[in-house]
Amino acid sequence: MYNGGFFRGKSFADGPENECFFAIVWGTLIADPKVQMFNQRKTSFTIKYHEKAFINVVLWGESEAATVASVLEKGDMVLCCGTVTKKKYTVRKGAESGTEKVWTDLNPQIIIPMPSIEFLIAAHTSDALNKIIDSGESSKASDVFESAGDYDDEEQEEFQVTI
């Protein structure tokens, strides 16, 4: 099993030849990010999110996401949320001249290195919730909510946590 994935949101129009949609992608960087200067800064890298599935990630300008991307390295696991654009183009040179192809980019608004997510989950998981998850038994809501300080004494039904 590969540690990666792609969640595709609803499509929206970006012209007659282009398709856009919101996506959440997580996977492994296959190379160090490239930072180039044009009229503005361009930071780019590629994520492998399944055995043979890749997506190009491109950030233009100065942003928090571009700053995070510039410190990533090959092999790092990341989660990116943003807009995927698919643009059709025609090859102009070489053996494939005249062939129509599609170029796909993810333009993320958020980039989160996976170790950060693992740290946050570990830091914010209550002891009571861990006990329920580990045992697989039913429990009252008060077992979890009391440990979080969000429980009032009203009668609560039992619930089952399944992982």
Short mmCIF file of N, CA and C in Angstrom, two decimals, residues 128 139-159:
data_model
loop_
_atom_site.label_atom_id
_atom_site.label_comp_id
_atom_site.label_asym_id
_atom_site.label_seq_id
_atom_site.Cartn_x
_atom_site.Cartn_y
_atom_site.Cartn_z
N ALA A 128 -8.43 9.79 27.31
CA ALA A 128 -9.69 9.03 27.28
C ALA A 128 -9.98 8.54 25.87
N SER A 139 -18.32 3.52 24.90
CA SER A 139 -18.05 4.39 26.02
C SER A 139 -19.08 5.51 26.03
N LYS A 140 -19.17 6.23 27.13
CA LYS A 140 -20.04 7.40 27.20
C LYS A 140 -19.29 8.60 26.65
N ALA A 141 -20.04 9.55 26.13
CA ALA A 141 -19.44 10.79 25.63
C ALA A 141 -18.66 11.49 26.73
N SER A 142 -19.12 11.34 27.98
CA SER A 142 -18.45 12.02 29.09
C SER A 142 -17.00 11.58 29.24
N ASP A 143 -16.67 10.32 28.85
CA ASP A 143 -15.29 9.84 28.96
C ASP A 143 -14.34 10.69 28.13
N VAL A 144 -14.81 11.13 26.98
CA VAL A 144 -13.98 11.96 26.10
C VAL A 144 -14.11 13.42 26.46
N PHE A 145 -15.36 13.90 26.59
CA PHE A 145 -15.58 15.32 26.76
C PHE A 145 -15.11 15.86 28.10
N GLU A 146 -15.20 15.03 29.17
CA GLU A 146 -14.70 15.48 30.46
C GLU A 146 -13.20 15.76 30.39
N SER A 147 -12.47 14.91 29.68
CA SER A 147 -11.02 15.10 29.59
C SER A 147 -10.68 16.34 28.78
N ALA A 148 -11.59 16.77 27.91
CA ALA A 148 -11.35 17.96 27.11
C ALA A 148 -11.92 19.21 27.79
N GLY A 149 -12.67 19.03 28.87
CA GLY A 149 -13.26 20.16 29.58
C GLY A 149 -14.51 20.70 28.92
N ASP A 150 -15.13 19.92 28.01
CA ASP A 150 -16.30 20.40 27.27
C ASP A 150 -17.56 19.61 27.61
N TYR A 151 -17.64 19.07 28.80
CA TYR A 151 -18.75 18.19 29.12
C TYR A 151 -19.67 18.83 30.14
N ASP A 152 -21.00 18.73 29.85
CA ASP A 152 -21.95 19.11 30.88
C ASP A 152 -22.60 17.81 31.36
N ASP A 153 -23.25 17.85 32.50
CA ASP A 153 -23.71 16.63 33.15
C ASP A 153 -24.97 16.01 32.54
N GLU A 154 -25.43 16.48 31.41
CA GLU A 154 -26.63 15.89 30.81
C GLU A 154 -26.38 14.45 30.43
N GLU A 155 -27.45 13.67 30.42
CA GLU A 155 -27.36 12.25 30.05
C GLU A 155 -26.92 12.12 28.59
N GLN A 156 -25.91 11.31 28.33
CA GLN A 156 -25.41 11.10 26.98
C GLN A 156 -25.53 9.62 26.63
N GLU A 157 -25.88 9.34 25.37
CA GLU A 157 -25.95 7.96 24.92
C GLU A 157 -24.55 7.42 24.67
N GLU A 158 -24.43 6.07 24.67
CA GLU A 158 -23.15 5.46 24.38
C GLU A 158 -22.87 5.57 22.88
N PHE A 159 -21.58 5.54 22.53
CA PHE A 159 -21.19 5.57 21.13
C PHE A 159 -20.01 4.64 20.93
#
